Amino acid sequence: MLGTGPAREEMIPLAQFGGVLSALAAALTSVLSALLLLALTKQLWSLRWSFTRDKESSLPLPRGSMGWPLVGETFHWLFQGSNFHISRRERHGNVFKTHLLGKPVIRVTGPDNIRKILLGEHSLVCTQWPQSTRIILGPNTLVNSIGDLHKKKRKILAKVFSRGALESYLPRLQDVVKSEIAKWCSEPGAVDVYAAAKSLTFRIAVRVLLGLQMEEDRIVYLAEIFEQLMNNLFSLPIDAPLSGLRKGIKAREILHANMEKILEEKMERQQTEGEYHDAFDYMLSSTKEHGHQLSMQELKETAVELIFAAHSTTASASTSLALQLLRHPAVVEKARAELEAEGLGYESHSGRGPSGTATDRVEDTDTETSCLLNGGNQNNQHSHTDEEGFPRSRSHIPYLTLEKLSQLRYIDCVVKEVLRFLPPVSGGYRTALQTFELDGYQIPKGWSVMYSIRDTHETAAVFQSPELFNPDRFGPDREESRSSRFSYVPFGGGVRSCVGKELAQIILKTLAIELIGTCKWTLATETFPKMQTVPIVHPVNGLHVHFCYNHNTV
């Protein structure tokens, strides 16, 4: 007879406990099986890439990890930023392997290693941007061209960035800089410098390089679409609904559709006027001189590429410039003294003597007090707008020339140090055309190679105390980068060096001169922002600054 009462009641909990244990055991087995499967999959993934080494070479593959199947270490790279490369360089050395954005990658640091990569273009390596970048920008762009086609495009663009062309861009470029700074100084609250710098460089690209005349709302709209394109330029090469690649392609098509009619009108106007007004005019003329006719598709892709070349990286460098000026007031004072010495100071253009009158000094004090009381903006009480309703520039800086820019040696040092300390891009991509040796390892044919600009700047032996921001390292007494050409490569090098590097430096110098010569600024937050380095250098959550003009009148 089965038991009853308390004995039977004890058996029920025991049976339930046994069921719980069975369920836990089954769950644990499932988890362990999944973990073992993941570990096995990762091991097979790593083994798969070890088989791709060139068997004819006795050299080993570089050390490193290929991450997880398909995605590799892409998410680690995106989330860790510069710490990703720093940690792996410390662990594996100046040459290590990884897997990013769907491709095996060899990461390379150091002047000697970079020299071999940059001078090996067309023989050891060829340029290879991420697949998503190539798809979004289009097949007819400079970044997608190789070999003879690349050389031909470089020759066409040589006229676009010639000294004569750059000299012709400078007045309109300076007008755009003055206009944007006027907006910053009229803003009652803090300005997000990174967002403002992107607006500045987009307007320079549209108005100075492309020579497009558009209404303000159209410029703002296209700037937003271009930002969407840039945000998805470095994405996984998966064309699916809601994917980054699909969003980037959609943004590109919107840009192309908006530009086609504008470009047609511009080409008709150029044929009747026959004058050069902007980079696009120079490019069309140079194309004809080389016996080539651009299709509308090529024109649209080239237009977007010109914006791409002048926009994000220059906006990044402009923001880094503002950040370093905030951090180093002694640098600002030294640069301001140089402007005074070169006749670009306020006193030189205000009709006052070097020291000014007592009344002048009182007015300047009142201006500064007003600036501080109004959150960094004195224009709350003094409204000055142009005929279009935008704040009028109060800059006293006359139109600059390339000759005048070359005379400002310390400003040049400041810009160079900004580009060394915070280079806008971390490096460049190449694909190995043949297996070759680098730092004792084999670089297999077909693998991607990413040379590191930032890591090289931070570790190059020629720089004294590289962790410090010090423009004097580029002064005539030191010129630390002179002894090692590939220790300083903010614009790359070799035949693939940035074709617009002179223009980028002109933009940065002009911005520095206008800011230092005409403005005061204060950080609007308690601490300086952290800097994100992927895909380009930019401040996390922005760089918020109050701007005001130095003087109430000019």
Coordinates of C-alpha atoms in Angstrom, one line a residue:
M1 CA 0.0 0.0 0.0
L2 CA 1.4 3.4 -1.0
G3 CA 2.3 5.7 1.8
T4 CA 0.0 8.5 2.8
G5 CA 0.3 11.7 4.9
P6 CA 3.7 13.4 5.5
A7 CA 5.8 10.7 3.7
R8 CA 3.9 11.2 0.5
E9 CA 4.1 15.0 0.8
E10 CA 7.9 14.7 1.1
M11 CA 8.2 12.7 -2.1
I12 CA 6.4 15.4 -4.2
P13 CA 9.1 18.1 -3.5
L14 CA 11.8 15.6 -4.1
A15 CA 10.3 14.8 -7.5
Q16 CA 10.0 18.5 -8.3
F17 CA 13.6 19.0 -7.2
G18 CA 14.7 16.2 -9.5
G19 CA 12.8 17.8 -12.4
V20 CA 14.5 21.2 -11.7
L21 CA 17.9 19.5 -11.7
S22 CA 17.2 17.8 -15.0
A23 CA 16.1 21.1 -16.5
L24 CA 19.3 22.8 -15.2
A25 CA 21.4 20.0 -16.5
A26 CA 19.8 20.2 -19.9
A27 CA 20.2 24.0 -20.0
L28 CA 23.9 23.7 -18.9
T29 CA 24.5 21.1 -21.6
S30 CA 22.9 23.4 -24.2
V31 CA 25.0 26.3 -23.1
L32 CA 28.2 24.3 -23.0
S33 CA 27.4 22.9 -26.4
A34 CA 26.8 26.4 -27.8
L35 CA 30.1 27.6 -26.3
L36 CA 32.0 24.7 -27.7
L37 CA 30.4 25.2 -31.1
L38 CA 31.3 28.9 -31.0
A39 CA 34.9 28.1 -29.9
L40 CA 35.2 25.5 -32.7
T41 CA 33.7 27.9 -35.3
K42 CA 36.2 30.6 -34.2
Q43 CA 39.0 28.1 -34.4
L44 CA 38.0 27.0 -37.9
W45 CA 37.7 30.6 -38.9
S46 CA 41.2 31.3 -37.8
L47 CA 42.5 28.1 -39.4
R48 CA 40.8 29.1 -42.7
W49 CA 42.9 32.3 -42.8
S50 CA 46.1 30.5 -41.8
F51 CA 45.7 28.4 -45.0
T52 CA 45.8 31.5 -47.1
R53 CA 49.5 32.2 -46.4
D54 CA 51.7 32.0 -49.4
K55 CA 53.3 28.5 -49.3
E56 CA 56.2 29.7 -51.5
S57 CA 57.3 32.1 -48.7
S58 CA 59.0 30.8 -45.6
L59 CA 58.0 33.8 -43.6
P60 CA 55.1 33.5 -41.1
L61 CA 51.9 35.5 -41.2
P62 CA 51.9 38.4 -38.7
R63 CA 50.6 37.7 -35.3
G64 CA 47.1 38.8 -34.4
S65 CA 43.5 37.6 -34.2
M66 CA 40.9 37.2 -37.0
G67 CA 38.0 37.6 -34.6
W68 CA 34.7 35.9 -35.2
P69 CA 33.3 34.4 -38.4
L70 CA 32.2 36.9 -41.1
V71 CA 32.4 40.0 -38.8
G72 CA 35.9 39.5 -37.7
E73 CA 36.9 42.2 -35.2
T74 CA 34.8 44.9 -36.9
F75 CA 32.6 45.6 -33.8
H76 CA 35.7 45.7 -31.5
W77 CA 37.2 48.3 -33.9
L78 CA 34.1 50.4 -34.0
F79 CA 33.5 50.5 -30.3
Q80 CA 37.1 50.7 -29.0
G81 CA 38.3 53.3 -31.4
S82 CA 42.0 54.0 -31.2
N83 CA 42.3 51.7 -28.2
F84 CA 41.7 48.8 -30.6
H85 CA 44.9 49.4 -32.5
I86 CA 46.9 50.5 -29.5
S87 CA 46.2 47.4 -27.5
R88 CA 46.9 45.1 -30.4
R89 CA 50.1 46.9 -31.4
E90 CA 51.3 46.6 -27.8
R91 CA 50.5 42.9 -27.9
H92 CA 51.6 41.9 -31.4
G93 CA 54.0 44.6 -32.6
N94 CA 54.1 47.1 -35.4
V95 CA 52.7 44.7 -38.0
F96 CA 49.7 42.5 -37.0
K97 CA 46.7 40.9 -38.7
T98 CA 43.0 41.3 -38.0
H99 CA 39.7 41.1 -39.9
L100 CA 37.7 44.3 -40.5
L101 CA 34.7 45.2 -42.7
G102 CA 34.6 41.8 -44.3
K103 CA 38.3 41.5 -45.3
P104 CA 41.5 40.2 -43.8
V105 CA 43.7 43.2 -42.9
I106 CA 47.4 43.7 -42.0
R107 CA 47.8 46.8 -39.8
V108 CA 51.2 48.5 -40.3
T109 CA 52.9 51.1 -38.1
G110 CA 56.3 52.8 -38.2
P111 CA 58.1 55.1 -40.7
D112 CA 60.2 52.3 -42.4
N113 CA 57.2 50.0 -42.8
I114 CA 54.9 52.9 -44.1
R115 CA 57.6 54.0 -46.5
K116 CA 57.6 50.5 -48.2
I117 CA 53.8 50.6 -48.5
L118 CA 53.5 54.1 -49.8
L119 CA 56.3 53.9 -52.3
G120 CA 55.2 50.5 -53.4
E121 CA 52.0 51.8 -55.1
H122 CA 51.3 50.0 -58.4
S123 CA 54.1 47.5 -57.8
L124 CA 53.7 45.9 -54.3
V125 CA 50.2 47.3 -53.4
C126 CA 47.3 49.2 -54.9
T127 CA 44.7 51.4 -53.2
Q128 CA 41.8 49.5 -51.8
W129 CA 39.1 51.4 -49.9
P130 CA 36.5 49.4 -48.0
Q131 CA 33.9 47.9 -50.4
S132 CA 31.1 50.0 -49.0
T133 CA 33.1 53.2 -49.7
R134 CA 33.8 52.1 -53.3
I135 CA 30.1 51.2 -53.9
I136 CA 28.7 54.4 -52.4
L137 CA 31.2 56.9 -54.0
G138 CA 30.9 55.2 -57.4
P139 CA 33.2 53.6 -60.0
N140 CA 34.3 56.8 -61.7
T141 CA 36.0 58.4 -58.7
L142 CA 39.7 59.0 -58.0
V143 CA 39.6 56.7 -54.9
N144 CA 38.4 53.8 -57.1
S145 CA 40.9 54.3 -59.9
I146 CA 44.2 52.4 -60.2
G147 CA 47.1 52.2 -62.5
D148 CA 47.0 54.4 -65.7
L149 CA 43.5 55.5 -65.0
H150 CA 44.6 56.9 -61.6
K151 CA 47.6 58.7 -63.2
K152 CA 45.3 60.2 -65.8
K153 CA 42.8 61.5 -63.2
R154 CA 45.7 62.9 -61.1
K155 CA 46.9 64.9 -64.1
I156 CA 43.4 66.3 -64.6
L157 CA 43.1 67.3 -61.0
A158 CA 46.6 68.8 -60.9
K159 CA 45.2 72.0 -62.6
V160 CA 42.4 72.1 -60.0
F161 CA 44.9 72.3 -57.2
S162 CA 47.6 74.3 -58.9
R163 CA 49.0 77.4 -57.3
G164 CA 47.1 79.7 -59.6
A165 CA 43.8 77.9 -58.9
L166 CA 44.3 78.0 -55.2
E167 CA 45.1 81.7 -55.3
S168 CA 41.8 82.3 -57.1
Y169 CA 39.8 80.2 -54.5
L170 CA 41.2 82.1 -51.5
P171 CA 39.1 85.3 -51.5
R172 CA 35.8 83.3 -51.7
L173 CA 37.1 80.7 -49.2
Q174 CA 37.9 83.5 -46.8
D175 CA 34.5 85.1 -47.3
V176 CA 32.8 81.8 -46.3
V177 CA 35.1 81.5 -43.2
K178 CA 34.3 85.0 -42.2
S179 CA 30.5 84.4 -42.7
E180 CA 30.5 81.2 -40.6
I181 CA 32.5 82.7 -37.8
A182 CA 30.0 85.6 -37.7
K183 CA 27.3 83.1 -37.1
W184 CA 29.3 81.5 -34.3
C185 CA 29.8 84.9 -32.6
S186 CA 26.2 85.8 -33.0
E187 CA 24.9 82.6 -31.4
P188 CA 23.4 83.4 -28.0
G189 CA 24.3 79.9 -26.7
A190 CA 27.2 77.6 -27.1
V191 CA 28.3 76.4 -30.6
D192 CA 29.0 72.8 -31.3
V193 CA 32.3 73.3 -33.2
Y194 CA 32.3 69.9 -34.9
A195 CA 28.8 70.5 -36.4
A196 CA 29.7 74.1 -37.3
A197 CA 32.9 73.0 -38.9
K198 CA 31.1 70.4 -41.0
S199 CA 28.7 73.2 -42.1
L200 CA 31.7 75.4 -42.9
T201 CA 33.6 72.8 -45.0
F202 CA 30.4 71.8 -46.8
R203 CA 29.8 75.4 -47.8
I204 CA 33.4 75.7 -49.0
A205 CA 33.0 72.6 -51.1
V206 CA 29.7 73.7 -52.6
R207 CA 30.4 77.3 -53.2
V208 CA 34.2 77.5 -53.7
L209 CA 35.0 74.1 -55.3
L210 CA 31.8 73.4 -57.2
G211 CA 30.7 77.0 -57.6
L212 CA 27.1 76.1 -57.0
Q213 CA 24.7 78.9 -56.2
M214 CA 21.9 77.6 -54.0
E215 CA 19.4 79.0 -51.6
E216 CA 20.1 78.5 -47.9
D217 CA 17.4 75.9 -47.3
R218 CA 18.7 73.8 -50.2
I219 CA 22.3 73.9 -48.8
V220 CA 21.1 72.8 -45.4
Y221 CA 19.1 70.0 -46.9
L222 CA 21.9 68.7 -49.0
A223 CA 24.3 69.0 -46.1
E224 CA 22.0 66.7 -44.1
I225 CA 21.9 64.2 -47.0
F226 CA 25.6 64.3 -47.4
E227 CA 26.0 63.6 -43.6
Q228 CA 23.9 60.5 -44.1
L229 CA 26.2 59.4 -46.9
M230 CA 29.2 60.0 -44.7
N231 CA 27.7 58.1 -41.7
N232 CA 27.4 55.0 -43.8
L233 CA 30.5 55.2 -45.9
F234 CA 32.3 52.7 -43.7
S235 CA 29.7 50.0 -43.2
L236 CA 29.5 46.3 -43.7
P237 CA 29.1 45.5 -47.5
I238 CA 25.7 44.0 -47.1
D239 CA 23.0 45.5 -49.4
A240 CA 19.8 44.9 -47.5
P241 CA 16.9 47.0 -46.3
L242 CA 17.9 49.3 -43.4
S243 CA 21.6 48.4 -43.8
G244 CA 24.2 51.1 -43.7
L245 CA 25.2 50.4 -47.3
R246 CA 21.6 50.8 -48.5
K247 CA 21.3 54.1 -46.6
G248 CA 24.5 55.4 -48.1
I249 CA 23.4 54.5 -51.7
K250 CA 20.1 56.2 -51.1
A251 CA 21.8 59.4 -49.9
R252 CA 24.1 59.3 -53.0
E253 CA 21.2 59.0 -55.4
I254 CA 19.5 62.0 -53.7
L255 CA 22.6 64.1 -54.1
H256 CA 23.0 63.0 -57.7
A257 CA 19.4 63.9 -58.5
N258 CA 19.7 67.3 -56.9
M259 CA 23.0 68.1 -58.6
E260 CA 22.2 67.0 -62.2
K261 CA 20.2 70.1 -63.2
I262 CA 22.5 72.5 -61.4
L263 CA 25.6 71.0 -63.1
E264 CA 23.9 71.2 -66.5
E265 CA 23.2 74.9 -66.0
K266 CA 26.7 75.4 -64.8
M267 CA 28.2 73.7 -67.9
E268 CA 26.1 75.9 -70.2
R269 CA 27.2 79.0 -68.4
Q270 CA 30.8 78.1 -68.6
Q271 CA 30.6 77.5 -72.4
T272 CA 29.2 81.1 -72.8
E273 CA 31.5 82.8 -70.3
G274 CA 34.7 80.8 -70.8
E275 CA 36.1 82.0 -67.4
Y276 CA 37.4 80.0 -64.5
H277 CA 35.5 80.7 -61.2
D278 CA 35.9 77.5 -59.2
A279 CA 37.5 74.1 -59.0
F280 CA 34.9 72.5 -61.2
D281 CA 35.6 75.0 -64.0
Y282 CA 39.3 74.2 -63.8
M283 CA 38.5 70.4 -63.8
L284 CA 36.3 70.7 -66.9
S285 CA 39.0 72.7 -68.7
S286 CA 41.7 70.3 -67.7
T287 CA 39.6 67.4 -68.9
K288 CA 39.2 68.9 -72.3
E289 CA 43.0 69.7 -72.5
H290 CA 43.7 66.0 -71.9
G291 CA 41.2 65.0 -74.6
H292 CA 38.6 63.5 -72.4
Q293 CA 34.9 64.2 -72.1
L294 CA 33.1 63.5 -68.9
S295 CA 29.6 62.0 -68.9
M296 CA 26.9 63.3 -66.6
Q297 CA 27.4 60.3 -64.3
E298 CA 31.1 61.0 -64.0
L299 CA 30.4 64.7 -63.3
K300 CA 27.9 63.8 -60.5
E301 CA 30.3 61.3 -58.9
T302 CA 33.2 63.8 -59.2
A303 CA 31.1 66.5 -57.6
V304 CA 30.3 64.2 -54.6
E305 CA 33.9 63.2 -54.4
L306 CA 35.1 66.8 -54.3
I307 CA 32.7 67.4 -51.4
F308 CA 33.9 64.2 -49.8
A309 CA 37.6 65.4 -50.2
A310 CA 37.0 68.8 -48.7
H311 CA 34.3 68.0 -46.1
S312 CA 34.8 65.5 -43.3
T313 CA 38.5 65.3 -42.8
T314 CA 38.9 69.1 -43.0
A315 CA 36.0 69.5 -40.6
S316 CA 37.7 67.1 -38.2
A317 CA 41.0 69.0 -38.5
S318 CA 39.2 72.3 -38.0
T319 CA 37.6 71.0 -34.8
S320 CA 40.9 69.7 -33.6
L321 CA 42.4 73.1 -34.3
A322 CA 39.8 74.8 -32.1
L323 CA 40.3 72.3 -29.4
Q324 CA 44.0 72.8 -29.2
L325 CA 43.6 76.6 -29.2
L326 CA 41.3 76.2 -26.2
R327 CA 43.7 74.0 -24.5
H328 CA 46.8 76.1 -25.1
P329 CA 46.3 79.9 -24.6
A330 CA 50.1 80.5 -24.8
V331 CA 50.0 79.1 -28.4
V332 CA 47.2 81.6 -29.2
E333 CA 49.1 84.5 -27.8
K334 CA 52.2 83.6 -29.7
A335 CA 50.2 83.3 -32.9
R336 CA 48.4 86.6 -32.2
A337 CA 51.7 88.3 -31.8
E338 CA 52.8 87.0 -35.2
L339 CA 49.6 88.4 -36.8
E340 CA 50.4 91.8 -35.3
A341 CA 54.0 91.6 -36.5
E342 CA 52.8 90.8 -40.1
G343 CA 50.3 93.6 -40.2
L344 CA 47.2 91.5 -39.6
G345 CA 46.4 92.7 -36.0
Y346 CA 43.4 94.8 -35.0
E347 CA 45.4 97.9 -34.4
S348 CA 46.9 97.7 -37.9
H349 CA 43.5 98.1 -39.5
S350 CA 41.5 100.1 -37.0
G351 CA 43.3 103.5 -37.4
R352 CA 44.6 103.4 -33.8
G353 CA 48.1 103.5 -32.5
P354 CA 49.7 100.3 -31.1
S355 CA 48.4 101.0 -27.6
G356 CA 45.1 102.7 -28.5
T357 CA 43.5 105.6 -26.6
A358 CA 42.1 105.3 -23.1
T359 CA 38.5 105.4 -24.6
D360 CA 39.4 102.6 -26.9
R361 CA 40.6 100.5 -24.1
V362 CA 37.4 101.1 -22.0
E363 CA 35.3 100.1 -25.0
D364 CA 37.3 96.9 -25.4
T365 CA 36.9 96.2 -21.7
D366 CA 33.1 96.8 -22.0
T367 CA 33.0 94.5 -25.0
E368 CA 34.8 91.6 -23.2
T369 CA 32.6 92.0 -20.1
S370 CA 29.4 91.9 -22.3
C371 CA 30.8 88.8 -24.0
L372 CA 31.3 87.0 -20.7
L373 CA 27.9 88.1 -19.3
N374 CA 26.1 86.9 -22.4
G375 CA 27.6 83.4 -22.4
G376 CA 30.4 84.3 -24.7
N377 CA 28.5 86.5 -27.1
Q378 CA 28.4 90.3 -27.2
N379 CA 26.2 90.5 -30.2
N380 CA 23.0 90.0 -28.2
Q381 CA 23.0 93.8 -27.7
H382 CA 24.4 94.8 -31.1
S383 CA 22.5 93.3 -34.1
H384 CA 24.4 93.4 -37.4
T385 CA 23.1 91.5 -40.3
D386 CA 23.7 91.5 -44.0
E387 CA 21.2 91.9 -46.8
E388 CA 20.2 88.2 -46.6
G389 CA 19.6 88.4 -42.9
F390 CA 22.7 86.6 -41.8
P391 CA 25.1 88.0 -39.1
R392 CA 27.6 90.4 -40.7
S393 CA 31.3 89.7 -40.2
R394 CA 33.2 92.1 -38.0
S395 CA 36.6 90.7 -39.1
H396 CA 39.3 93.3 -39.8
I397 CA 41.5 90.7 -41.6
P398 CA 42.1 91.8 -45.2
Y399 CA 41.9 89.4 -48.1
L400 CA 44.8 87.0 -47.8
T401 CA 47.2 85.7 -50.5
L402 CA 49.3 82.6 -50.7
E403 CA 52.4 84.8 -50.3
K404 CA 51.0 86.2 -47.0
L405 CA 50.1 82.8 -45.7
S406 CA 53.7 81.6 -46.4
Q407 CA 55.0 84.4 -44.2
L408 CA 53.0 83.3 -41.2
R409 CA 55.5 80.7 -40.0
Y410 CA 54.1 80.1 -36.6
I411 CA 50.6 79.7 -37.9
D412 CA 52.0 77.1 -40.2
C413 CA 53.7 75.3 -37.3
V414 CA 50.3 75.3 -35.4
V415 CA 48.5 73.7 -38.3
K416 CA 51.2 71.1 -38.8
E417 CA 51.2 70.2 -35.1
V418 CA 47.4 69.8 -35.1
L419 CA 47.7 67.4 -38.0
R420 CA 50.4 65.5 -36.2
F421 CA 48.7 65.4 -32.8
L422 CA 45.2 64.6 -34.1
P423 CA 45.4 63.4 -37.8
P424 CA 41.8 63.3 -39.1
V425 CA 42.1 59.8 -40.5
S426 CA 43.9 56.9 -38.8
G427 CA 45.4 55.5 -41.9
G428 CA 44.9 54.3 -45.5
Y429 CA 44.0 51.1 -47.2
R430 CA 46.0 49.1 -49.7
T431 CA 45.7 45.6 -51.3
A432 CA 48.8 43.5 -51.8
L433 CA 49.5 42.9 -55.5
Q434 CA 52.1 40.2 -54.7
T435 CA 53.4 38.5 -51.6
F436 CA 56.2 40.6 -50.0
E437 CA 58.1 40.9 -46.7
L438 CA 57.5 43.5 -44.1
D439 CA 59.1 43.6 -40.7
G440 CA 60.0 39.9 -40.9
Y441 CA 56.5 38.7 -41.9
Q442 CA 54.9 37.8 -45.2
I443 CA 52.1 40.0 -46.5
P444 CA 50.1 37.5 -48.7
K445 CA 48.9 38.6 -52.1
G446 CA 45.3 39.7 -52.0
W447 CA 45.2 40.8 -48.4
S448 CA 44.3 44.3 -47.3
V449 CA 47.0 46.5 -45.8
M450 CA 46.1 49.4 -43.5
Y451 CA 49.0 51.7 -42.7
S452 CA 48.6 53.7 -39.6
I453 CA 49.1 57.5 -39.6
R454 CA 48.1 58.1 -36.0
D455 CA 50.2 55.3 -34.4
T456 CA 53.2 56.3 -36.5
H457 CA 53.0 60.0 -35.3
E458 CA 52.7 58.8 -31.7
T459 CA 55.6 56.4 -31.8
A460 CA 58.1 57.9 -34.3
A461 CA 61.5 58.4 -32.6
V462 CA 62.1 61.8 -34.3
F463 CA 59.5 63.5 -32.2
Q464 CA 60.5 64.7 -28.8
S465 CA 57.8 64.1 -26.2
P466 CA 55.2 63.2 -28.9
E467 CA 52.4 63.1 -26.3
L468 CA 52.7 66.9 -25.9
F469 CA 51.2 69.5 -28.2
N470 CA 54.1 71.7 -29.2
P471 CA 54.0 73.7 -32.5
D472 CA 57.7 74.7 -32.0
R473 CA 58.8 71.2 -33.0
F474 CA 58.1 72.3 -36.6
G475 CA 59.9 75.6 -36.2
P476 CA 63.1 76.4 -38.2
D477 CA 65.3 75.6 -35.2
R478 CA 64.0 72.1 -34.8
E479 CA 62.0 70.8 -37.7
E480 CA 61.8 67.4 -36.1
S481 CA 60.2 65.6 -39.0
R482 CA 62.9 66.7 -41.5
S483 CA 65.2 63.7 -40.8
S484 CA 62.6 61.1 -41.3
R485 CA 60.2 61.7 -44.3
F486 CA 57.6 59.1 -43.4
S487 CA 57.4 59.9 -39.7
Y488 CA 54.9 62.7 -40.5
V489 CA 52.3 61.6 -43.0
P490 CA 48.9 63.3 -42.3
F491 CA 48.2 63.4 -46.0
G492 CA 49.7 60.0 -46.9
G493 CA 52.6 59.9 -49.3
G494 CA 53.9 58.7 -52.7
V495 CA 51.7 58.8 -55.8
R496 CA 48.6 58.4 -53.6
S497 CA 49.2 61.4 -51.4
C498 CA 46.1 63.6 -50.8
V499 CA 45.7 65.6 -54.0
G500 CA 44.0 68.4 -52.1
K501 CA 46.4 68.7 -49.2
E502 CA 47.5 72.3 -50.1
L503 CA 43.8 73.4 -50.1
A504 CA 43.2 71.7 -46.8
Q505 CA 46.1 73.5 -45.2
I506 CA 44.9 76.8 -46.7
I507 CA 41.5 76.3 -45.1
L508 CA 43.0 75.5 -41.7
K509 CA 45.4 78.5 -41.8
T510 CA 42.6 80.9 -42.9
L511 CA 40.4 79.6 -40.1
A512 CA 43.2 79.9 -37.6
I513 CA 44.0 83.5 -38.7
E514 CA 40.3 84.6 -38.5
L515 CA 39.7 83.0 -35.1
I516 CA 43.0 84.1 -33.5
G517 CA 42.9 87.6 -35.0
T518 CA 39.3 88.5 -34.4
C519 CA 37.7 86.2 -31.7
K520 CA 37.7 85.2 -28.1
W521 CA 36.3 81.8 -26.9
T522 CA 35.5 79.9 -23.8
L523 CA 34.7 76.2 -23.3
A524 CA 31.0 75.8 -22.5
T525 CA 31.4 72.5 -20.6
E526 CA 33.3 71.7 -17.4
T527 CA 35.7 69.3 -19.1
F528 CA 37.1 68.9 -22.6
P529 CA 35.4 66.1 -24.6
K530 CA 36.9 62.7 -25.3
M531 CA 38.0 62.2 -28.9
Q532 CA 36.6 59.4 -31.0
T533 CA 39.0 58.2 -33.7
V534 CA 36.8 56.0 -35.9
P535 CA 36.2 56.5 -38.8
I536 CA 37.6 60.0 -38.4
V537 CA 38.7 62.0 -35.3
H538 CA 35.8 63.9 -33.7
P539 CA 34.7 64.9 -30.2
V540 CA 32.3 62.5 -28.4
N541 CA 29.0 64.5 -27.9
G542 CA 30.6 67.5 -29.7
L543 CA 32.9 70.4 -28.7
H544 CA 30.7 73.2 -27.2
V545 CA 32.2 76.6 -27.2
H546 CA 31.1 80.2 -26.6
F547 CA 32.5 82.6 -29.3
C548 CA 32.6 86.4 -29.4
Y549 CA 34.5 89.0 -31.4
N550 CA 37.5 90.6 -29.7
H551 CA 36.3 94.1 -30.6
N552 CA 32.8 95.7 -30.8
T553 CA 33.6 97.6 -34.0
V554 CA 36.1 97.2 -36.8

